[in-house]
Short mmCIF file of C-alpha atoms in Angstrom, two decimals:
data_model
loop_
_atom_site.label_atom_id
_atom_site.label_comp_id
_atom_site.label_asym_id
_atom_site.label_seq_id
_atom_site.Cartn_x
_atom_site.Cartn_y
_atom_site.Cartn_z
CA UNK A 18 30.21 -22.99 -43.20
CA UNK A 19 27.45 -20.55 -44.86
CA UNK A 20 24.42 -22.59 -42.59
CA UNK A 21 26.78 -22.47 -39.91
CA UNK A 22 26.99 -18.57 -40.01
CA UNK A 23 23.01 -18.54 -40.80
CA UNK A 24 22.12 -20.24 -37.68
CA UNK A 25 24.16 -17.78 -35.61
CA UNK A 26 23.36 -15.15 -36.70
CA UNK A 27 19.34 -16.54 -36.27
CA UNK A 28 20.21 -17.28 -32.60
CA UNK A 29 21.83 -13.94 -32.13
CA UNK A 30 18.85 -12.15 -33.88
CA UNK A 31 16.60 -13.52 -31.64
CA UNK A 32 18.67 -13.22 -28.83
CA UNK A 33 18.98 -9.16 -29.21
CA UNK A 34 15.41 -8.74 -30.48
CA UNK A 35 13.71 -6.18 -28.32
CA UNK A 36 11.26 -7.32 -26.50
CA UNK A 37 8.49 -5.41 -25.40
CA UNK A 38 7.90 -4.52 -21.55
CA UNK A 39 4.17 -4.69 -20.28
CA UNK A 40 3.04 -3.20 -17.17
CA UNK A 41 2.19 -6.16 -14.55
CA UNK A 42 -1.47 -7.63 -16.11
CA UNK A 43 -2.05 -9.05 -12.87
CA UNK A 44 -1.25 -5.51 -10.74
CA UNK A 45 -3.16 -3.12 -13.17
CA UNK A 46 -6.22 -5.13 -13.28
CA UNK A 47 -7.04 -5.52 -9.64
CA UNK A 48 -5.98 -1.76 -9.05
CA UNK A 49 -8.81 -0.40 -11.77
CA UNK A 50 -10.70 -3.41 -10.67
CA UNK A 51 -10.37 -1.75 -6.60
CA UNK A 52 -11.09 1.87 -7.98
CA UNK A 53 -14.55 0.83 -9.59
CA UNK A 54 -15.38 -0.69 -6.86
CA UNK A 55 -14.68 2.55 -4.84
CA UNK A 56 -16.08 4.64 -7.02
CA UNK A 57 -19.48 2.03 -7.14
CA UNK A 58 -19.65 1.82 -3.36
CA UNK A 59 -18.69 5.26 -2.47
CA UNK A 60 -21.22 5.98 -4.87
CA UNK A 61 -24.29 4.51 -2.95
CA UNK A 62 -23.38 4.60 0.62
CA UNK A 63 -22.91 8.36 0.45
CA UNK A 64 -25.84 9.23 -0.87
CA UNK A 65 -27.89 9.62 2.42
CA UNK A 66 -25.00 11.30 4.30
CA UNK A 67 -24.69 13.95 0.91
CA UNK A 68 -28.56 14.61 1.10
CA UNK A 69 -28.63 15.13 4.71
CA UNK A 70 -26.14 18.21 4.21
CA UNK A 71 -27.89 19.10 1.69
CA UNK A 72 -25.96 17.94 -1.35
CA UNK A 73 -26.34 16.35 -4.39
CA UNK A 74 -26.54 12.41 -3.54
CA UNK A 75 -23.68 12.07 -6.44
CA UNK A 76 -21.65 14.68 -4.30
CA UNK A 77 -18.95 12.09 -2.64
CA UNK A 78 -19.30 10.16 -6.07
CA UNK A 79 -18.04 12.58 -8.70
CA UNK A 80 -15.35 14.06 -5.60
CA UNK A 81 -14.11 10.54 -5.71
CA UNK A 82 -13.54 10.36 -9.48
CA UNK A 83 -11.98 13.67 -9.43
CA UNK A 84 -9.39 12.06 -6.59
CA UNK A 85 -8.90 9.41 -8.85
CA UNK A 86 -8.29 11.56 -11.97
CA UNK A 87 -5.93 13.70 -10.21
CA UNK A 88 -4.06 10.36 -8.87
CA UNK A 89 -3.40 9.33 -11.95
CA UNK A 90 -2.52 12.81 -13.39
CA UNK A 91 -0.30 12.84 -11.03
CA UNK A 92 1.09 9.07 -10.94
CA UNK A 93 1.67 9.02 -14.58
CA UNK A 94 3.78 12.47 -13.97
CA UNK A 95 5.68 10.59 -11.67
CA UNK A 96 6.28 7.35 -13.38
CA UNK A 97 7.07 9.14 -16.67
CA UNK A 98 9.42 11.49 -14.72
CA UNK A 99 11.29 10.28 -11.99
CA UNK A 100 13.48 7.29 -12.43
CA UNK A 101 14.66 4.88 -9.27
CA UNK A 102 17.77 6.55 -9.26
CA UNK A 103 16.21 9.86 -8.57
CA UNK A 104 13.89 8.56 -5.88
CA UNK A 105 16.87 7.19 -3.79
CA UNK A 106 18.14 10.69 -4.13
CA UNK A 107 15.08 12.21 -3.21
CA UNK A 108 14.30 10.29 0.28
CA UNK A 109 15.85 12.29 2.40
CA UNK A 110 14.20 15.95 1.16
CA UNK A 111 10.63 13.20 1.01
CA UNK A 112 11.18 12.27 4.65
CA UNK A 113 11.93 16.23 5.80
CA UNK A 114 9.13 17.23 3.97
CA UNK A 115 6.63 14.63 5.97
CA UNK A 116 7.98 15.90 9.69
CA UNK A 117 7.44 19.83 8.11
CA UNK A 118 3.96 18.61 7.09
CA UNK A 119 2.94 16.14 10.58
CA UNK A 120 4.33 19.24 12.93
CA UNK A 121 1.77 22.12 10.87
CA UNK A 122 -1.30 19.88 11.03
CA UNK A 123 -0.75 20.27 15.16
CA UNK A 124 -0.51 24.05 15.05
CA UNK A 125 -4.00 25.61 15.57
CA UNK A 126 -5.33 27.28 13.00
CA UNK A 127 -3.59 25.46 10.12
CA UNK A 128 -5.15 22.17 11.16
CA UNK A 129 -8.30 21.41 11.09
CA UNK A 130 -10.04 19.37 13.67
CA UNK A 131 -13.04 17.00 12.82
CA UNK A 132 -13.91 14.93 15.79
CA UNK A 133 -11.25 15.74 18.11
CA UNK A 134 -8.61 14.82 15.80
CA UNK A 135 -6.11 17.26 14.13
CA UNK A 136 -5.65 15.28 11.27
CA UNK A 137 -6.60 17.19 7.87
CA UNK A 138 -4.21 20.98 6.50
CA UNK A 139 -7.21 22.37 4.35
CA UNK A 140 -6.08 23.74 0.84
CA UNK A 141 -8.54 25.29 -0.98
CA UNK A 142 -11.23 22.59 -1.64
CA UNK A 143 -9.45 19.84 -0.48
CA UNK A 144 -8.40 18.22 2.89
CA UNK A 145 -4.81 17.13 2.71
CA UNK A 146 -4.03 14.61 5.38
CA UNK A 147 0.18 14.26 6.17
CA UNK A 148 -0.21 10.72 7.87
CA UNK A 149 -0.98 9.11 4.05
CA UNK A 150 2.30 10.54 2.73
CA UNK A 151 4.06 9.57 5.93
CA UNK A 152 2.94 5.57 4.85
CA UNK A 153 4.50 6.81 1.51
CA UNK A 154 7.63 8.39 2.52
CA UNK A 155 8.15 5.44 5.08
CA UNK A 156 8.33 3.18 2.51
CA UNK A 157 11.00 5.06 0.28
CA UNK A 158 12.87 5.84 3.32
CA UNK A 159 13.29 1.86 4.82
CA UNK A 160 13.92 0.86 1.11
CA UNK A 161 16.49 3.59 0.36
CA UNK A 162 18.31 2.76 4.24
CA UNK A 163 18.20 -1.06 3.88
CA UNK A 164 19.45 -0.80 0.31
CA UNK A 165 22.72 1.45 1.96
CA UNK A 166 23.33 -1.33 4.89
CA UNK A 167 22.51 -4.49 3.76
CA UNK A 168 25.21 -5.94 4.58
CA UNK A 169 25.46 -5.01 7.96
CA UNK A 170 21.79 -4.87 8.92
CA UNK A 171 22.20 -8.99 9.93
CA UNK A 172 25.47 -8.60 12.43
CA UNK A 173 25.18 -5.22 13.68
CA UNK A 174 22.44 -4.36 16.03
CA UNK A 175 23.31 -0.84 16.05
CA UNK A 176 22.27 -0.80 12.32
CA UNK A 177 18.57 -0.53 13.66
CA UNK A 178 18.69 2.20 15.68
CA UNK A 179 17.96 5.01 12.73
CA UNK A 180 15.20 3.35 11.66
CA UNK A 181 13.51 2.67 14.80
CA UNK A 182 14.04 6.50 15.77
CA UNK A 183 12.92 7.64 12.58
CA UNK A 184 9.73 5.37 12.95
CA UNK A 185 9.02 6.52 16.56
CA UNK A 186 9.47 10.16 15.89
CA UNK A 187 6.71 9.70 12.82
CA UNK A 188 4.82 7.97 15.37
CA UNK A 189 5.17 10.44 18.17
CA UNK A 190 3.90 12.99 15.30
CA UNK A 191 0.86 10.82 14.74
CA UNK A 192 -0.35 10.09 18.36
CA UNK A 193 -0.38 14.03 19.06
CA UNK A 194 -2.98 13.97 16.42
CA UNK A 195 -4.03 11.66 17.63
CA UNK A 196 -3.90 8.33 14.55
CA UNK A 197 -3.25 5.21 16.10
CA UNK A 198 -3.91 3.57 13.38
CA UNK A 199 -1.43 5.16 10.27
CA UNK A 200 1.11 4.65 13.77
CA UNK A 201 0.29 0.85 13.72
CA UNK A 202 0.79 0.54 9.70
CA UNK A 203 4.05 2.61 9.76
CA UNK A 204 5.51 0.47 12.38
CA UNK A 205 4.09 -2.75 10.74
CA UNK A 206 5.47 -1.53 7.11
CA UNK A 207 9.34 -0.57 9.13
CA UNK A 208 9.09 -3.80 11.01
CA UNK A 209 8.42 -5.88 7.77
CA UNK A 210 10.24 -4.78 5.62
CA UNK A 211 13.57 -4.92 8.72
CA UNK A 212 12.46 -8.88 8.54
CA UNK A 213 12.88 -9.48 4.95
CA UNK A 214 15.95 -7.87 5.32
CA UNK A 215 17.53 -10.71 6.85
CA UNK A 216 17.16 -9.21 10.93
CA UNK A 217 18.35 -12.49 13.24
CA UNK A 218 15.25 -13.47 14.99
CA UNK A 219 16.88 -12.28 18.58
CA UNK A 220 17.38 -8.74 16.92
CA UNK A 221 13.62 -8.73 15.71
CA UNK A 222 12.19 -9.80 18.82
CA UNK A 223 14.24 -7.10 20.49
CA UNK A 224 12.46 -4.84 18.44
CA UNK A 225 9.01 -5.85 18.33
CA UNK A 226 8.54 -6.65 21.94
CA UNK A 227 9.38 -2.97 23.03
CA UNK A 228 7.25 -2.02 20.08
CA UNK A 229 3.88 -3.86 21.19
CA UNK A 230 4.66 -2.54 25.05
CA UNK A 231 4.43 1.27 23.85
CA UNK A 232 1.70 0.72 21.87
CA UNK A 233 0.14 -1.67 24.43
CA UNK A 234 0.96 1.34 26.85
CA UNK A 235 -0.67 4.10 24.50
CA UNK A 236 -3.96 2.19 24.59
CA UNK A 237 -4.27 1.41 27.73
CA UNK A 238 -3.43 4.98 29.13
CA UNK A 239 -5.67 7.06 26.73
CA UNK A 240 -9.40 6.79 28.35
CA UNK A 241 -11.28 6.81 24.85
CA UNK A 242 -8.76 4.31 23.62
CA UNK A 243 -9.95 1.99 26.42
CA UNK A 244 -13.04 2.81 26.43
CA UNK A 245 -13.24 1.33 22.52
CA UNK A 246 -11.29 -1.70 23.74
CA UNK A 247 -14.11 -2.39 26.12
CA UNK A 248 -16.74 -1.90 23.48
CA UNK A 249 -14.73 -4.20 21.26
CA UNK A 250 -14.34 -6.72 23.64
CA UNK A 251 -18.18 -6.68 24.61
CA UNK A 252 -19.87 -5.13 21.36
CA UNK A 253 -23.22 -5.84 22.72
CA UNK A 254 -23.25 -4.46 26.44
CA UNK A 255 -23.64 -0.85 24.82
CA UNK A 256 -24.84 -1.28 21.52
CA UNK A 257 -26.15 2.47 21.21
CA UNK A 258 -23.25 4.18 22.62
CA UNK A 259 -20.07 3.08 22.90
CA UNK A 260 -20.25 0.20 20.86
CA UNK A 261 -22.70 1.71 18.40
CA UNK A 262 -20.32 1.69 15.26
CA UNK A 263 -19.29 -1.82 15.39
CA UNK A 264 -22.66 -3.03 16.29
CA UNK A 265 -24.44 -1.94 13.32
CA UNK A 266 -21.11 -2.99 11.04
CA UNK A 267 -21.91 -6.43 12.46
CA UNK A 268 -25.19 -5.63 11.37
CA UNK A 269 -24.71 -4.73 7.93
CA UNK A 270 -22.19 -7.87 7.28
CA UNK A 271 -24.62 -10.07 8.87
CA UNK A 272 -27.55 -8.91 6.65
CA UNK A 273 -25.13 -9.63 3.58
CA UNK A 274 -25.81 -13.16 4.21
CA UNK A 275 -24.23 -15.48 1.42
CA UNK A 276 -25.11 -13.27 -1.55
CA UNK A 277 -26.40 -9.92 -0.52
CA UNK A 278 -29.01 -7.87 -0.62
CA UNK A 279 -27.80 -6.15 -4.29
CA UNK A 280 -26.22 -3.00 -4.98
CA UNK A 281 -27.83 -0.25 -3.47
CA UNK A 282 -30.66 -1.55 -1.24
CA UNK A 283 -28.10 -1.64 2.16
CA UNK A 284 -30.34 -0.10 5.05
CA UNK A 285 -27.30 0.18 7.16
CA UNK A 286 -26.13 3.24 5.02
CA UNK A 287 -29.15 5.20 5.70
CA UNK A 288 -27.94 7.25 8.58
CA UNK A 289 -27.54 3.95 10.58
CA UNK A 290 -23.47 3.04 10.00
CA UNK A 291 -21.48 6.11 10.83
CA UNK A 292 -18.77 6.61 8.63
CA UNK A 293 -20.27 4.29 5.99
CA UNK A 294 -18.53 5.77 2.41
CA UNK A 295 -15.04 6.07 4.30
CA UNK A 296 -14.07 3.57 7.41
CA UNK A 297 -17.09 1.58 7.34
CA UNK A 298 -17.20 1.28 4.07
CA UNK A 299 -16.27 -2.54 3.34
CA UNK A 300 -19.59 -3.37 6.08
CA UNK A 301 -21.25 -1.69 3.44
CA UNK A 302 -20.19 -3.53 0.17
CA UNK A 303 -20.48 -6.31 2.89
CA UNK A 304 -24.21 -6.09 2.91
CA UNK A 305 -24.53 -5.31 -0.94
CA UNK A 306 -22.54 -8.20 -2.28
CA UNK A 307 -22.46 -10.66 0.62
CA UNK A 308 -20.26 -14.26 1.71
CA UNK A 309 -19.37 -14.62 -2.18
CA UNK A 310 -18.60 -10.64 -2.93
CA UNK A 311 -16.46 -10.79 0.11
CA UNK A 312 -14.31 -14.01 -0.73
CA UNK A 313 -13.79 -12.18 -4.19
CA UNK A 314 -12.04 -8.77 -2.85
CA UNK A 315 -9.91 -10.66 -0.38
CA UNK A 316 -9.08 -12.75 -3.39
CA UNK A 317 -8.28 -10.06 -5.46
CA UNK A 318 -6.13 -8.18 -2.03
CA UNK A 319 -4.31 -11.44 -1.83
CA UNK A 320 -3.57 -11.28 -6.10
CA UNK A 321 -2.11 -7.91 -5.35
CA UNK A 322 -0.15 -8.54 -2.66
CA UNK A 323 1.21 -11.70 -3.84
CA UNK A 324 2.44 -9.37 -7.47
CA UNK A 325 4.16 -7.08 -5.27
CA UNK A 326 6.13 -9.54 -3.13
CA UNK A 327 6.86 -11.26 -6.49
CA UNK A 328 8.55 -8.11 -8.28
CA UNK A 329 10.13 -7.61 -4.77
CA UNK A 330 11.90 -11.34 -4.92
CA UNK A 331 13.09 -10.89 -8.30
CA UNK A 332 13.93 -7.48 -8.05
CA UNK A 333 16.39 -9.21 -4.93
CA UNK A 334 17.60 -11.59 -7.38
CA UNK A 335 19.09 -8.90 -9.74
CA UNK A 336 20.35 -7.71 -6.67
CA UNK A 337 18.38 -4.26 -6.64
CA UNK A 338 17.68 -3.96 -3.36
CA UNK A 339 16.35 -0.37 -3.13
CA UNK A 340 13.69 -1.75 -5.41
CA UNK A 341 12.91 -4.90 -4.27
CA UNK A 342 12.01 -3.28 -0.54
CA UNK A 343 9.99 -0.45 -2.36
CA UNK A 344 7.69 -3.34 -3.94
CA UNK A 345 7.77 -5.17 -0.28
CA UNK A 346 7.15 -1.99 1.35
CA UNK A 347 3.83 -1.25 -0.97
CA UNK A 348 2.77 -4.93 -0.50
CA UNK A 349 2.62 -4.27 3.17
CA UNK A 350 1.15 -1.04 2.90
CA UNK A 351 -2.13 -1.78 0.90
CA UNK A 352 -1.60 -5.64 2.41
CA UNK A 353 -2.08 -4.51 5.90
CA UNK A 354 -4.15 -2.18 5.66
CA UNK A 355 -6.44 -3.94 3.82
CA UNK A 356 -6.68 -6.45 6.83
CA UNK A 357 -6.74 -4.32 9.09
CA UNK A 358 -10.08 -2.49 7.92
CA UNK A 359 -11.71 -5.49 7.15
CA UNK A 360 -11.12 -7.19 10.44
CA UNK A 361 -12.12 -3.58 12.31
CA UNK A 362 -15.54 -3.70 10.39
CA UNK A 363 -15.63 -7.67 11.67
CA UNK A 364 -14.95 -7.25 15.09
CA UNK A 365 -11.70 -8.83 15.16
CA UNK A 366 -10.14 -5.50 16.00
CA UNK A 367 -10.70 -2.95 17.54
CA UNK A 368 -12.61 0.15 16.27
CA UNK A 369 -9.99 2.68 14.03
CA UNK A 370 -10.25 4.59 11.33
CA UNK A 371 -8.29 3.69 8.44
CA UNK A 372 -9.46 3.55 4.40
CA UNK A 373 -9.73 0.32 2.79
CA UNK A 374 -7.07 1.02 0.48
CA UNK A 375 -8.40 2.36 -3.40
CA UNK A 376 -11.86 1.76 -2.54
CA UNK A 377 -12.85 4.36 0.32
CA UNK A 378 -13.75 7.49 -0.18
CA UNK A 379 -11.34 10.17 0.79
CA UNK A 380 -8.66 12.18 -1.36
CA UNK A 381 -5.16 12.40 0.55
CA UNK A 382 -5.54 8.29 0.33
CA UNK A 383 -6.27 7.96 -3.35
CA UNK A 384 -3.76 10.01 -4.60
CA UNK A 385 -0.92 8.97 -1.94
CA UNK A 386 -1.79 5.20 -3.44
CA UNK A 387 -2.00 5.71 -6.84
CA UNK A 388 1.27 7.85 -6.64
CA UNK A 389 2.65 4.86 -4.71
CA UNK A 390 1.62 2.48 -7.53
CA UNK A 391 2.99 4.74 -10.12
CA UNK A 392 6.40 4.29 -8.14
CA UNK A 393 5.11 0.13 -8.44
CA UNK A 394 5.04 0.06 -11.75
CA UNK A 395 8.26 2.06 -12.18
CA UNK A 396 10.01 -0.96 -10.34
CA UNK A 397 8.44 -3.43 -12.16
CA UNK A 398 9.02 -1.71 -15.73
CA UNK A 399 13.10 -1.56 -14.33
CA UNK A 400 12.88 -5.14 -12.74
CA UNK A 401 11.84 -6.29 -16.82
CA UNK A 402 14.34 -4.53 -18.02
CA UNK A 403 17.35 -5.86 -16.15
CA UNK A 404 15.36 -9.62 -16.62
CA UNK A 405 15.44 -9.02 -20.15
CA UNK A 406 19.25 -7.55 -20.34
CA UNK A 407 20.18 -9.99 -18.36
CA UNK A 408 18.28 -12.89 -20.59
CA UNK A 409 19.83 -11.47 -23.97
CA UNK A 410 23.12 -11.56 -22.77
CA UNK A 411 22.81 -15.20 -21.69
CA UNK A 412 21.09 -15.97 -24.89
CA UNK A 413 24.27 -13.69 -26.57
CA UNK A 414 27.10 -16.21 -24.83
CA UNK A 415 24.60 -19.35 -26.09
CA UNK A 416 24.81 -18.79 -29.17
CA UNK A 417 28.28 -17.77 -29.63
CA UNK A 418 29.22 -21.11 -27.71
CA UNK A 419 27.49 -23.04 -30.59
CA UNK A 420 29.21 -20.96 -33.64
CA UNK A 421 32.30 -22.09 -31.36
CA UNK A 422 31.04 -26.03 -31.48
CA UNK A 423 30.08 -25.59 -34.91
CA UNK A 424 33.36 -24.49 -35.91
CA UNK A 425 35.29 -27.50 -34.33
CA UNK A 426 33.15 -30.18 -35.69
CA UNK A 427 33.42 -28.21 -39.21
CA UNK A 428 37.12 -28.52 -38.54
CA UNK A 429 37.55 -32.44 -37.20
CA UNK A 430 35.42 -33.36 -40.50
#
């Protein structure tokens, strides 16, 4: 009877042992992996643009590791700080705080305008730009709604109308700007995440046809919107006007050839690629690295993606809904907007200016993402926690099954 008692109270030991919780290996090293990148790339393709204003060619550099530094000053705050719990609680004041913010950047005189476009509130040293927090509080928002009527989201078509009203006043917001391209992410990230929610197909297509004609109808009524389609469509009939952006990103990428030219000697970065540290940016590391760099940081895009989407499905499992669309909702985010930067800089799309995510230079999208990620890591950290719970109490009922075996064998004999 003594060994029986031993060997339960071995299985039980190791049952309850506590078990420590690592942040995701695979997340954390493709997200410092994407920052030195950034930081490496901003590095050299801004040092042209920082001389020509007379700056320091390390200028754009050192700005980007202080946008990192304060993103993670400011992501650890959060993660250490502000549980799941709170965050549900805090979506609505989040998504208030977003319209407040998208409505002063179109008041003269608080925004400021750089190339036509009212996108940037200045404070103090540094441009703060509302449309990365609305990505942000997007995200938080869908999550915290689809985690409220999940069970009705599938049978009641009525269900999507707050959502799609939210999304298309944020969008409205943007276009004044005017962003087309933080619209076309929101809607993608809404639209997403609505699908994994279990939408019938008839209720998605409902939404996504209407969805494609207004946008369909925004392009095609602006003039400068067309007039990029056209130079996307024919990059080559205007190469030094209209089309002069993508032509000398096609430039760049072709020059990378299979392995580059090696870090620093890009020509295209010497006052020939517009924008070359910020949307033009992977053309640049395009040209450095070449074919083989390339495969490598779609490789590592697809790693991250594929981490978040798997926290997502097992933070569904557990039944945690709010966090499991968070996780979705971030996988989207970077997912998409990865793609859709690399394909502008390609020529599969057409020209707009969005950040690859954690690599290009620019501060409102560092710190928005690494705050983001913070929130990541928050749901993965609970999502181990309810695994491992969940596991010990299993491993709890195992073991007192086999004191209870133990004891009727002890009893026949």
């Amino acid at each position: 009877m003594s060994t029986i008692l031993t060997k339960f109270r071995c299985i039980l030991k190791n049952a309850l042992s506590t078990t420590k919780i690592y942040a995701d290996p695979w997340l954390l090293v493709t997200t410092v992996i994407f920052l030195l990148i950034g930081l490496l790339m901003v590095t050299t393709a801004s040092g042209y643009v920082a001389e020509y204003y007379g700056l320091s060619p390390y200028h754009y550099g050192m700005r980007q590791l202080m946008y990192i530094a304060i993103g993670t000053i400011l992501g650890s705050a959060v993660y250490m700080k502000i549980g799941l719990d709170r965050w549900y609680r805090l979506t609505p004041i989040l998504m208030i705080i977003t319209i407040i913010c998208l409505i002063l950047v179109l008041i003269p005189g608080i925004g400021r305008e750089v190339n036509g476009a009212l996108r940037w509130i200045p404070i103090f040293v540094f441009n703060f730009q509302p449309a990365e927090v609305a990505k942000f509080a997007i995200v938080m928002y869908i999550a915290s709604y689809l985690h409220r009527h999940k069970e009705t989201i599938d049978v009641r078509a009525t269900a999507l109308i707050i959502p799609l009203v939210v999304m298309g006043f944020l969008g409205i917001l943007l276009l004044l700007e005017p962003d087309f391209g933080s619209t076309a992410i929101i809607f993608v990230i809404g639209l997403g995440l609505l699908f994994i929610a279990g939408v019938s197909i008839w209720q998605f297509l409902c939404v996504l046809v209407p969805t494609l004609g207004v946008m369909a109808f925004v392009v095609l009524t602006s003039p400068y919107r067309r007039a990029r389609l056209s130079g996307f469509m024919n990059p080559w009939d205007d190469p030094y006007n209209q089309s002069y952006q993508l032509a000398n990103s096609l430039i760049a990428i072709g020059r990378g050839k299979l392995s580059g030219v090696g870090i620093g000697e890009s020509m295209s970065k010497l006052g020939y690629l517009p924008e070359a540290h910020t949307d033009f940016i992977f053309s640049i590391y395009a040209e450095e690295f070449g074919f083989f760099g390339v495969v490598i940081l779609v490789l590592l895009y697809l790693a991250f993606v594929y981490r978040t989407f798997d926290i997502g499905r097992r933070a569904e499992n557990l039944k945690r809904y709010f966090a499991a669309y968070i996780s979705y909702g971030i996988g989207f985010w970077f997912g998409i907007q990865a793609l859709i930067h690399m394909c502008v800089a390609s020529g599969l799309l057409p020209t707009k200016g969005l950040t690859l995510p954690l690599i290009s230079y620019g501060g409102s999208s560092i710190v928005m993402m690494l705050i983001a990620l913070s929130v990541l890591f928050k749901v993965d950290r609970f999502v181990q926690t309810e695994e491992l719970a969940d596991y010990q109490k299993k491993q709890a009922a195992r073991a007192e099954q086999e004191l209870a075996d133990s004891k009727i064998k002890v009893t026949i004999k």
